[in-house]
Coordinates of C-alpha atoms in Angstrom, one line a residue:
Chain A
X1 CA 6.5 16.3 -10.9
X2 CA 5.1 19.7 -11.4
X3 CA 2.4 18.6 -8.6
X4 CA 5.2 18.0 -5.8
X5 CA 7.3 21.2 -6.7
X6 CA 4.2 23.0 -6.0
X7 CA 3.9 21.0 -2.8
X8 CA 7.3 21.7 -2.0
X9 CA 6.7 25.6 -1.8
X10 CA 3.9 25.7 -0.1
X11 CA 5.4 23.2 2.7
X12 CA 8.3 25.5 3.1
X13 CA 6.1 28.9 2.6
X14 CA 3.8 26.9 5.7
X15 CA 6.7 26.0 7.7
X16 CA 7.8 30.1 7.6
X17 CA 5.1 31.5 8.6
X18 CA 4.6 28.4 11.5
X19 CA 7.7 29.4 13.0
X20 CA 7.0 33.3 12.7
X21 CA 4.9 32.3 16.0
X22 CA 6.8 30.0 17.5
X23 CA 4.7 30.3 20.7
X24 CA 1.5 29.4 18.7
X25 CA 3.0 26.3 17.6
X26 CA 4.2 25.4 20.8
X27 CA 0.5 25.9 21.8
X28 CA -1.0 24.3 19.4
X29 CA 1.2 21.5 19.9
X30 CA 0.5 21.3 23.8
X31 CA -3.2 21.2 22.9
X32 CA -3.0 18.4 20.8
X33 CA -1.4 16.5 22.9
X34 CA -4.1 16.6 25.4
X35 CA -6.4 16.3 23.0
X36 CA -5.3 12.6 22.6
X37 CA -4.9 12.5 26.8
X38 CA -8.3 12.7 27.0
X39 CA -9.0 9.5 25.3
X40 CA -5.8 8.1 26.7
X41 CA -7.0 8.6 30.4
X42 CA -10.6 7.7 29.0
X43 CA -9.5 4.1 28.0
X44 CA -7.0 3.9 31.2
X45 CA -9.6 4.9 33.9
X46 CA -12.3 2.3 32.5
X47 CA -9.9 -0.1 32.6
X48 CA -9.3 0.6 36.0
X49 CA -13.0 -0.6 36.5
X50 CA -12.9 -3.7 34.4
X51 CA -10.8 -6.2 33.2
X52 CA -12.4 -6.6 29.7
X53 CA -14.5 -4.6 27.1
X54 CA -16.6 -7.1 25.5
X55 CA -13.6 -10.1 25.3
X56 CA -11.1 -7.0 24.4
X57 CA -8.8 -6.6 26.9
X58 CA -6.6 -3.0 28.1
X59 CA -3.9 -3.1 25.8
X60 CA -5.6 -4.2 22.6
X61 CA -7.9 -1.4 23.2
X62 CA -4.9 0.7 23.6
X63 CA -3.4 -0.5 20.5
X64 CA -6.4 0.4 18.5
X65 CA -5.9 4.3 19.9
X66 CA -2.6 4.1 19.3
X67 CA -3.2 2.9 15.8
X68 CA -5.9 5.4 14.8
X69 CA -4.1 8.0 16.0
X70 CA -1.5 7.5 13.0
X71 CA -4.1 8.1 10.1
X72 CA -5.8 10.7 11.9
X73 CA -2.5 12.7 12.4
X74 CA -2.2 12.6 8.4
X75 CA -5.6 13.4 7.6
X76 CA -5.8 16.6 10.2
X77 CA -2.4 17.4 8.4
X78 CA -4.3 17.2 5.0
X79 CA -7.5 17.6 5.1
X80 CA -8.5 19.9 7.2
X81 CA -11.1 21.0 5.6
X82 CA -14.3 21.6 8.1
X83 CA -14.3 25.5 7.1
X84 CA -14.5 25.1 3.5
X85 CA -18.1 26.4 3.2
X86 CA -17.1 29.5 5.5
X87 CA -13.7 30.4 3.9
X88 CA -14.1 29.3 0.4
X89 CA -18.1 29.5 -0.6
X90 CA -19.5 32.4 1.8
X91 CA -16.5 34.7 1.4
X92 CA -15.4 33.6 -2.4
X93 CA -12.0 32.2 -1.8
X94 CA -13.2 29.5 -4.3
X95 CA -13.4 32.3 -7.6
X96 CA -9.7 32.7 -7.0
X97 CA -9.0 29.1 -6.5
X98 CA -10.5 28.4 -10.0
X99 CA -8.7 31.1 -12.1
X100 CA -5.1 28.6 -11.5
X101 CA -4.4 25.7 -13.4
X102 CA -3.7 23.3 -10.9
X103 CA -6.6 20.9 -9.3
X104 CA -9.2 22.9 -7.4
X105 CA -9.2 20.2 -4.6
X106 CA -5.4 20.0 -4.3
X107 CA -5.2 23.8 -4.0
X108 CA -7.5 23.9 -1.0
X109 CA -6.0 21.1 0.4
X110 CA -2.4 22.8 0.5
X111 CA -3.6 26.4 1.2
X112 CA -5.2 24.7 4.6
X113 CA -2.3 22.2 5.3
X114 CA -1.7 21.8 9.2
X115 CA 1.8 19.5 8.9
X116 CA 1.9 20.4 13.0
X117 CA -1.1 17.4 13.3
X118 CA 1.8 14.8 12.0
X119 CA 3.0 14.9 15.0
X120 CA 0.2 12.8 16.5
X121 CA 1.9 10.2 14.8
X122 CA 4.1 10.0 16.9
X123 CA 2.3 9.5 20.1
X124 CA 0.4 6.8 18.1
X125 CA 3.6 5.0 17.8
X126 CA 4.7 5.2 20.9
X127 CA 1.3 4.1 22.5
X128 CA 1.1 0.8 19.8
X129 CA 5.0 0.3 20.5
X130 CA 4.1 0.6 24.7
X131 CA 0.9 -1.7 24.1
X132 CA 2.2 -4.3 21.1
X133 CA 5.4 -4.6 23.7
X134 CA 2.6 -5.6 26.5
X135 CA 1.1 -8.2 24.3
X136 CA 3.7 -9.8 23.3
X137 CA 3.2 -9.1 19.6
X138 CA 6.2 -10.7 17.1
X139 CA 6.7 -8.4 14.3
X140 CA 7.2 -10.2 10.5
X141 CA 9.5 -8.0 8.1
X142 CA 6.6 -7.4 5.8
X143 CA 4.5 -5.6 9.0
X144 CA 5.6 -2.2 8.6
X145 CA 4.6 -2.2 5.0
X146 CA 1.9 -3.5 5.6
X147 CA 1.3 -1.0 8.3
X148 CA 1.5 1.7 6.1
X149 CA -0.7 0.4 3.5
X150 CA -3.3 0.3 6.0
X151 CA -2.9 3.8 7.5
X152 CA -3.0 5.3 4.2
X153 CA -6.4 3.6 3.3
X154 CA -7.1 4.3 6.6
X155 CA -6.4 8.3 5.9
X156 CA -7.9 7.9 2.6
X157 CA -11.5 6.8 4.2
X158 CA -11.4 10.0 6.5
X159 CA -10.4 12.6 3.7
X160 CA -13.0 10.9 1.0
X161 CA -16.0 11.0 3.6
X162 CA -14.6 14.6 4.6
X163 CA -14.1 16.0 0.9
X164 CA -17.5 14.7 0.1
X165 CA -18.9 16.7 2.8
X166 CA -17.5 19.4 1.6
X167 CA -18.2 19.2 -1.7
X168 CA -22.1 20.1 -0.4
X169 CA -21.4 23.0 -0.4
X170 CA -21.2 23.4 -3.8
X171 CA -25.3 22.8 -3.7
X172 CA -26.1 24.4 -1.3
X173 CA -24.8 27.3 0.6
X174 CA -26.3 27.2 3.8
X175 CA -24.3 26.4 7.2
X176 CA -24.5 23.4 8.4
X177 CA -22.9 21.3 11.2
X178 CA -22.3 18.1 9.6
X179 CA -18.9 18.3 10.1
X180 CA -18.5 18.4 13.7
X181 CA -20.8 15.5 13.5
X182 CA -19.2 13.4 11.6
X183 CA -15.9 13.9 13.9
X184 CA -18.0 12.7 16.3
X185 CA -19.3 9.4 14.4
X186 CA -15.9 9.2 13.1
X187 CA -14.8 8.5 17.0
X188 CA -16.7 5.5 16.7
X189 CA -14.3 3.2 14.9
X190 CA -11.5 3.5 17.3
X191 CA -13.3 0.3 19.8
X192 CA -14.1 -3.1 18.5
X193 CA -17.3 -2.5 16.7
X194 CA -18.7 -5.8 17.9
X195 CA -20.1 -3.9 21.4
X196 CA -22.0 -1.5 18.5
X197 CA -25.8 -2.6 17.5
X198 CA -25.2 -4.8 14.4
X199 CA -26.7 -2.1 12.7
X200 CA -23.8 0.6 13.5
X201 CA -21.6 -2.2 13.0
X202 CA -23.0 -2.1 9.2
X203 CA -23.3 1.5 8.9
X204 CA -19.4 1.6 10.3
X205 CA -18.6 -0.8 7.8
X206 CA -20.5 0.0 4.6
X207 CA -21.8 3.4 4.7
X208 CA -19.5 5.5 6.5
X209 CA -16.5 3.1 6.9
X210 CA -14.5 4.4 10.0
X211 CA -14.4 1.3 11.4
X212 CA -11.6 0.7 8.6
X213 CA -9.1 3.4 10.3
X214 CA -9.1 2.0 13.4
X215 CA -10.6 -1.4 14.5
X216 CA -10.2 -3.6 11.3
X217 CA -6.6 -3.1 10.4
X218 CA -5.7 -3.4 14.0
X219 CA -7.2 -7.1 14.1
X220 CA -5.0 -7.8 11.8
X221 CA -1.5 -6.8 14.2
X222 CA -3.6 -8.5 17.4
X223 CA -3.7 -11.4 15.3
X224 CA -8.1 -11.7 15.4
X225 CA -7.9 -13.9 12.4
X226 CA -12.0 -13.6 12.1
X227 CA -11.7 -9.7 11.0
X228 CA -8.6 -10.4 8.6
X229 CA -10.6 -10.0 5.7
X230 CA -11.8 -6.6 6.5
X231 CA -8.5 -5.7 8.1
X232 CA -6.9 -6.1 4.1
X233 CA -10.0 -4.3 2.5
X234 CA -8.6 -1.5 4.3
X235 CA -6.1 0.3 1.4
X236 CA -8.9 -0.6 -1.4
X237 CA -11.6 0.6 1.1
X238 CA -9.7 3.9 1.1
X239 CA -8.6 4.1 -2.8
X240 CA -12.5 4.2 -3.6
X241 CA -13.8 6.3 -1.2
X242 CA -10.6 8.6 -2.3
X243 CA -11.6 8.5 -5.9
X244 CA -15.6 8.8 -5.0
X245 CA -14.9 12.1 -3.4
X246 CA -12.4 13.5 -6.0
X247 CA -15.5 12.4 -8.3
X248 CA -17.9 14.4 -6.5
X249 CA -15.6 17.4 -6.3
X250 CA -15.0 17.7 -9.7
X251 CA -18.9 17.2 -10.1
X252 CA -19.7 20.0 -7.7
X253 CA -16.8 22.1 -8.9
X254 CA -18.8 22.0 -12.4
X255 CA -22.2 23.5 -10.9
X256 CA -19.9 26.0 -8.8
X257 CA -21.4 29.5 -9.9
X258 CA -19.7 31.9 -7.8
X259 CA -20.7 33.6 -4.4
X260 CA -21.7 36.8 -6.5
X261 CA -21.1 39.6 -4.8
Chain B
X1 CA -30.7 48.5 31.5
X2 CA -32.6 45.1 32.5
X3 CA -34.4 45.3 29.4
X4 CA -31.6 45.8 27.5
X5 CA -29.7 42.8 28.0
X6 CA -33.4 40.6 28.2
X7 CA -33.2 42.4 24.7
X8 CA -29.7 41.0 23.8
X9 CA -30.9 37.4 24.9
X10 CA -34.2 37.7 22.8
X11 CA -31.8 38.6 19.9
X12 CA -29.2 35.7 20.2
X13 CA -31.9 33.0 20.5
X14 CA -33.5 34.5 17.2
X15 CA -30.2 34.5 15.4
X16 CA -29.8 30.9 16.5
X17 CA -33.5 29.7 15.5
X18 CA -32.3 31.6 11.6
X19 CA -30.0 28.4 11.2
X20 CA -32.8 25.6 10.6
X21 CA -30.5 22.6 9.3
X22 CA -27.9 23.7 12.4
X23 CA -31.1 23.1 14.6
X24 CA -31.7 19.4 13.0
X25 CA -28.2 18.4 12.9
X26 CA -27.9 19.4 16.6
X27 CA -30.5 17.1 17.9
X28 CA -29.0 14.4 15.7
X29 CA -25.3 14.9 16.8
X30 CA -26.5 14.8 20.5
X31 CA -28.5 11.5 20.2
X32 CA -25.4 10.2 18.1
X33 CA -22.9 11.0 20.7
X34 CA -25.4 9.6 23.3
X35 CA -26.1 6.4 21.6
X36 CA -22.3 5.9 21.1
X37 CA -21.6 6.2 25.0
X38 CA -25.1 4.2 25.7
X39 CA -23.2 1.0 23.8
X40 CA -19.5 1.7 25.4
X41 CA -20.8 1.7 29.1
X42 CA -23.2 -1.4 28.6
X43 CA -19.9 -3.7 27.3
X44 CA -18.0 -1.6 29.8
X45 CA -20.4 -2.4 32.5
X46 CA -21.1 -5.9 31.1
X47 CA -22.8 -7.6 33.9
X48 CA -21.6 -6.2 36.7
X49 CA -23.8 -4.4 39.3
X50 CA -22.4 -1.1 40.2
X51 CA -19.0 0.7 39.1
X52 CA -17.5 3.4 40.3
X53 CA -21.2 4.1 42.7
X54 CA -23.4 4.2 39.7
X55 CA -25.5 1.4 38.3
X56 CA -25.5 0.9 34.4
X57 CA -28.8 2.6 33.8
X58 CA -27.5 5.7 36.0
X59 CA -24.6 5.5 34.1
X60 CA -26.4 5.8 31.0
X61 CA -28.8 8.5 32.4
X62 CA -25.7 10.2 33.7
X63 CA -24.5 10.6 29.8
X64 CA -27.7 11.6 28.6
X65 CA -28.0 14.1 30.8
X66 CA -24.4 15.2 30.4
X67 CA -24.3 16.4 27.1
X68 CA -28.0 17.5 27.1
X69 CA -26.4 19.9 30.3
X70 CA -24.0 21.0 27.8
X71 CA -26.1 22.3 25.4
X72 CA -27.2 24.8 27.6
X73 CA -23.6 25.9 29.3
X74 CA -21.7 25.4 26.4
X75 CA -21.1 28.6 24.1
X76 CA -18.6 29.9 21.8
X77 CA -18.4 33.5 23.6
X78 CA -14.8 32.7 24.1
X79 CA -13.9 32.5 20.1
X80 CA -15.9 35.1 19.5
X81 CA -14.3 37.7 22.4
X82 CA -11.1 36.2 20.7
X83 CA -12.5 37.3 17.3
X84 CA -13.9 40.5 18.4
X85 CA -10.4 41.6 19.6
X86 CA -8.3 40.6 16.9
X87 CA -10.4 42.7 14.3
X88 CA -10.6 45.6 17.1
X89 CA -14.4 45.8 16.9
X90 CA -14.0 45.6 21.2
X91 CA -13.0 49.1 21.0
X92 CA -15.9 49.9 20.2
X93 CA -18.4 47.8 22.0
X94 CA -15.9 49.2 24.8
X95 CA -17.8 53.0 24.2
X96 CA -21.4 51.6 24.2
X97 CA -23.5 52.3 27.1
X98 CA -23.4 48.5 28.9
X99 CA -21.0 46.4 30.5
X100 CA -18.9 44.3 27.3
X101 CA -18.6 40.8 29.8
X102 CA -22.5 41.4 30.6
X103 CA -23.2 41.8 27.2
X104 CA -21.4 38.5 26.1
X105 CA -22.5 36.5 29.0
X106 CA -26.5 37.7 28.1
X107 CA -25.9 36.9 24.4
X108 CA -23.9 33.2 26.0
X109 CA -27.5 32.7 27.7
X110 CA -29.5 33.4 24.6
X111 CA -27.5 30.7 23.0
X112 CA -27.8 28.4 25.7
X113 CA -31.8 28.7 26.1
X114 CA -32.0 27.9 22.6
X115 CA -30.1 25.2 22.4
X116 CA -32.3 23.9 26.1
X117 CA -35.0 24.6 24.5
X118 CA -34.4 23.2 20.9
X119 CA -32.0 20.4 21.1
X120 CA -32.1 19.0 24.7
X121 CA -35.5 18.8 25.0
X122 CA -36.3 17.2 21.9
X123 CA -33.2 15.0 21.9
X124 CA -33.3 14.0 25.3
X125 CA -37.4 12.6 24.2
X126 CA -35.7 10.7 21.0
X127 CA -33.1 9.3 23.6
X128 CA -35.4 8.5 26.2
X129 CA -37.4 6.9 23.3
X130 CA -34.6 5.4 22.3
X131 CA -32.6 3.7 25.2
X132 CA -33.9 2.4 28.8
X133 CA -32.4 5.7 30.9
X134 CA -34.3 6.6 34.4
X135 CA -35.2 9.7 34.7
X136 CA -36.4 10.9 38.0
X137 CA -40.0 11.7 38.9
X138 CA -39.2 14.0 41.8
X139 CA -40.0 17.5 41.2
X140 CA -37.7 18.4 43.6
X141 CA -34.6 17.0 41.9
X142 CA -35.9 18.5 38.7
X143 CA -35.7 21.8 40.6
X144 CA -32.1 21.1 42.2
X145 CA -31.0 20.1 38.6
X146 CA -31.9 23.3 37.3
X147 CA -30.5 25.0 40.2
X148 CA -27.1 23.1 39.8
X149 CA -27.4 24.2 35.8
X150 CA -27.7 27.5 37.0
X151 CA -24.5 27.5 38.3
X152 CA -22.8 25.4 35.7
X153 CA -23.7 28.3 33.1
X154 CA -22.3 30.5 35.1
X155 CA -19.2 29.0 36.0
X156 CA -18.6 28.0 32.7
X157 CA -19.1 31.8 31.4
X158 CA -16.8 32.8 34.1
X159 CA -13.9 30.2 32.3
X160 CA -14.9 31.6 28.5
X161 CA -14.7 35.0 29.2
X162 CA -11.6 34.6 31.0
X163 CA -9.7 32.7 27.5
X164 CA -11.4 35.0 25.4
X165 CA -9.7 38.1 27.2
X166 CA -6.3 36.6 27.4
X167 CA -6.6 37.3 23.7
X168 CA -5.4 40.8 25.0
X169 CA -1.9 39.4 25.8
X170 CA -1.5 36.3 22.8
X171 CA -1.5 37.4 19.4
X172 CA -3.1 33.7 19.1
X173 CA -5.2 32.3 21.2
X174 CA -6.8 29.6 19.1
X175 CA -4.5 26.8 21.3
X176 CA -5.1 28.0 24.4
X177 CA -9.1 28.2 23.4
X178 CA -9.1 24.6 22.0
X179 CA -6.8 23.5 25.7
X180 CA -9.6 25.1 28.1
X181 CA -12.3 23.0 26.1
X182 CA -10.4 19.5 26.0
X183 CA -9.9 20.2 30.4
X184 CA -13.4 21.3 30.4
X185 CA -14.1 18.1 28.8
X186 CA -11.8 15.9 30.7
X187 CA -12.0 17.3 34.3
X188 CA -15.7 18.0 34.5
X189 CA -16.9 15.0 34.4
X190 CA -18.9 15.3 31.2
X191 CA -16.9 12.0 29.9
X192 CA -16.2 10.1 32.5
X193 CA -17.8 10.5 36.0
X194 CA -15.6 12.0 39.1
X195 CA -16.1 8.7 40.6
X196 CA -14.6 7.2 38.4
X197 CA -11.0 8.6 39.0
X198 CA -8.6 7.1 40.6
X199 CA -8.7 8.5 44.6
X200 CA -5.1 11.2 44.2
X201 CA -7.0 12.4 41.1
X202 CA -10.3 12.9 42.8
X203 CA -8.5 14.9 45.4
X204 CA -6.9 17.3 43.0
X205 CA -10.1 17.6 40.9
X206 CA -12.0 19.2 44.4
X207 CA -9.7 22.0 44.5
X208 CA -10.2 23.0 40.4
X209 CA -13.8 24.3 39.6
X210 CA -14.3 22.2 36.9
X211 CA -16.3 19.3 38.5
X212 CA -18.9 22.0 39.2
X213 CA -19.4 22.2 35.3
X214 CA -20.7 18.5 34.3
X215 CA -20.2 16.4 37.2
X216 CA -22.4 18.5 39.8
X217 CA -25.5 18.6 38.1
X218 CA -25.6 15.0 36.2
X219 CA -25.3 13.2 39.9
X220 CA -27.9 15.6 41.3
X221 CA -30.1 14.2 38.7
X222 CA -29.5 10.6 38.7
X223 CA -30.2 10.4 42.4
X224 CA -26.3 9.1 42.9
X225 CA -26.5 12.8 45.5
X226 CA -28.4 12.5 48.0
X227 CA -29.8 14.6 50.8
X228 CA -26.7 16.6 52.7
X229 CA -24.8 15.9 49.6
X230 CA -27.2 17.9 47.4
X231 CA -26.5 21.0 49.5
X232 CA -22.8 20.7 50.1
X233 CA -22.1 20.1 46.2
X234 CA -24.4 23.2 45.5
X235 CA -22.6 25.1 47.6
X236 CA -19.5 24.3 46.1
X237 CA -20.7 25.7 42.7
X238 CA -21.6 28.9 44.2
X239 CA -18.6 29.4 46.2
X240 CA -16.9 28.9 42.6
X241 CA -19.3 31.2 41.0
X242 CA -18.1 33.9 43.4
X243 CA -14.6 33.2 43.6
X244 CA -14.0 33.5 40.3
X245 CA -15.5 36.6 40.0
X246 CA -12.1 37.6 41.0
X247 CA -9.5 36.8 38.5
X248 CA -12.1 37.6 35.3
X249 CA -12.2 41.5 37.1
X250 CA -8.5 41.7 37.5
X251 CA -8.1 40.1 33.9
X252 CA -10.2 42.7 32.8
X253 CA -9.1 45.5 34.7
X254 CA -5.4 44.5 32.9
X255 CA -7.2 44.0 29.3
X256 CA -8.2 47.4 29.1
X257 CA -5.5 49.1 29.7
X258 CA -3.7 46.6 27.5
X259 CA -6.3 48.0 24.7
X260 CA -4.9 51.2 25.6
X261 CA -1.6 50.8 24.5
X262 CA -2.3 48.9 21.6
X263 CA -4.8 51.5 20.2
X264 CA -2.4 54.3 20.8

């Protein structure tokens, strides 16, 4: 309880000082909006080439997008997190964040919330809407919940692989630019992983499971029965990835000695 | 004066070689990204001969090559312009005896041969290693390539410097930063060739300089130029270069006095 009246300041504290620059957001906004164009017109000009990817036709490929976009738009809200070493181990943000006596990792993650991101959840929407509508896809009444179990796993696997990156810092101070990679690998799981190597497909999978926020729940609203299995491991897939990082946090949070200045 | 900004190049590329793990993962994140487009465009192409006037092995070499071009136009001068303004430290490059978009573009350069030297290089081996690309035995392509990157740096300079200064009029300028990047990305042909376009799209992309960024030098070195085409499509990146000389010396002209009234 004490948790979400704390997150209930600091959303309307955030949503102040968003709309102080209302021009910003506007901005900001615009630019991530054609930020999800690009792979839009990406997907849409290929197509214009070919009829099928692999057996995987336009508006499958589409829905994927459309689906990844929605877990994506919650973990940019939440976790956005790729300056961590910068802002809170080089300049020693991270001494102040220890002296309160609320969760290390749930401070940060407020102090950087970006709620504007949410809003790719809604083009995601309206893309799956546009491309389920195309397919003919019948929707059950237990979809939707469904739905969201599998975009919170799915936004559970990108903050868990993200917060462990993080967490590296905590050993060792020096730049790196694993993040920006892993954005990039990360971009991976939005087509079907069967055109991958089979070994990317198990990396994807196993190691660094992004195929789980796009591709694999997906199956599961396109009906592909073969990937239904993996399409429900999503929510657990997410929990203990979740709970790994928040394990290796609080284990780096431990060895933490300070930037000493 | 020459010697001076050789000096500031010298200095950027040894800043850059300080960051060893940035150095690894930068080779890695190139092959990655490679890789990645190397399976797409196979199940894209899937069979069929030629789309969009590029066979599937120029297609592949046409990625490689475009993002191991990038590594050497690609810089962060705009963020940092943006930075150097909002804490007011351009004031005082402003007093120092050389030109502040010289100096910028010199320490872009720096960056850029070090990241030609240290990531493309070795990246473009692990790829070529790596996947079947075709890379041309022709010297002289190799020397119209680097000709055509040439002009790519600079036209791509020309762009940063120009959202770095409109940091002058926006308190923010992290969106409009991010924006130039995605249309960099979008309308250059780095991710999808100009071919590729539909025809009204390919129209509209001539008149924009983009195209002169990505998609100029990758055909130039998968052979899919030939001959006349060579020439004309240089000569459309130096027009660019020298038109756009233009707006960044108004834009300029405007920031400083914009300084002026700020600093008052």
């Amino acid at each position: 309880m004490y948790d979400l009246s704390i997150f209930w300041h600091y959303t309307l504290q955030y949503l102040k000082t968003r709309m102080a620059y209302r021009v910003d957001l506007f901005v900001e906004l615009m630019s991530d909006l054609l930020f999800q164009a690009v792979n839009l017109v990406f997907i849409l000009v290929v197509f214009s080439h070919t009829p099928l990817l692999n057996g995987w036709s336009r508006e499958e490929i589409l829905f994927i997008y459309g689906f990844f976009l929605v877990p994506y738009a919650i973990f940019s809200a939440f976790f956005n997190i790729w300056d961590f070493n910068e802002r809170y181990i080089v300049q020693g943000e991270m001494d102040r964040i220890l002296t309160r006596p609320i969760h290390s990792l749930f401070q940060v993650i407020l102090e950087r919330m970006e709620l504007e991101s949410l809003f790719g959840a809604v083009t995601g929407l309206v893309i799956m809407l546009y491309a389920g509508a195309q397919l003919g896809l019948s929707v059950a009444w237990y979809d939707p919940f469904i739905f969201l179990f599998m975009v919170l796993g799915g936004a559970c696997i990108y903050g868990g692989v993200f917060v462990c990156l993080a967490s590296i810092s905590f050993w060792s101070d020096s730049r790196t630019d694993i993040m920006p990679m892993m954005y990039n690998i990360a971009n991976y799981g939005r087509y079907p992983v069967d055109i991958y190597h089979r070994v990317i497909r198990f990396v994807l999978t196993w190691i660094l499971p992004f195929a789980f926020v796009g591709v694999y729940p997906s199956a599961y609203f396109l009906g592909r029965e073969e990937w239904y299995g993996y399409a429900f491991l999503t929510p657990l897939v997410g929990l203990l990835f979740l709970s790994l990082s928040i394990w290796v946090w609080n284990q780096g949070v431990k060895r933490y000695r300070g930037a000493g200045n | 004066m020459v010697s001076m900004y050789l000096e500031m190049i010298r200095i950027r590329f040894l800043m850059m070689l300080a960051y060893r793990t940035n150095y690894y993962s930068g080779i890695l994140i190139y092959s990655i990204n490679i890789g990645a487009y190397y399976f797409l465009w196979t199940a894209i192409y899937s069979g069929q001969e030629s789309l969009g006037g590029l066979t599937v092995t120029q297609m592949t070499t046409y990625v490689a090559v475009a993002w191991m071009a990038r590594a050497f136009y690609f810089n962060n001068i705009d963020r940092e312009i943006a930075q150097e303004i909002r804490e007011g430290k351009v004031a005082v490059e402003m007093v120092r005896p050389y030109h502040y978009l010289t100096m910028k573009t010199m320490q872009g350069l720096g960056e850029g041969l070090f990241r030609l030297f240290f990531f493309s290089a070795p990246g473009l081996l692990i790829v070529w290693l790596v996947f079947p690309l075709d890379f041309s035995a022709s010297g002289w392509t190799w020397f119209m390539f680097a000709l055509s990157l040439v002009f790519s740096f600079i036209i791509n300079t020309q762009l940063n410097l120009m959202t770095g200064l409109l940091t002058f009029f926006f308190f923010n300028n992290d969106g409009l930063i991010r924006a130039k990047r995605i249309a960099i990305d979008l309308f250059s042909g780095l991710i999808l060739p100009i071919s590729f376009y539909p025809g009204w799209a390919q129209t509209v992309m001539g008149y924009l300089p983009f195209q002169a960024i990505s998609y100029i030098p990758s055909m130039i070195f998968t052979e899919a130029f030939t001959g006349q085409e060579v020439w004309s499509a240089i000569l459309f990146q130096a027009l660019w270069a020298a038109l756009l000389v233009v707006p960044l010396q108004v834009l300029w002209l405007l920031a400083k006095k914009q300084l002026v009234v700020q600093g008052g």
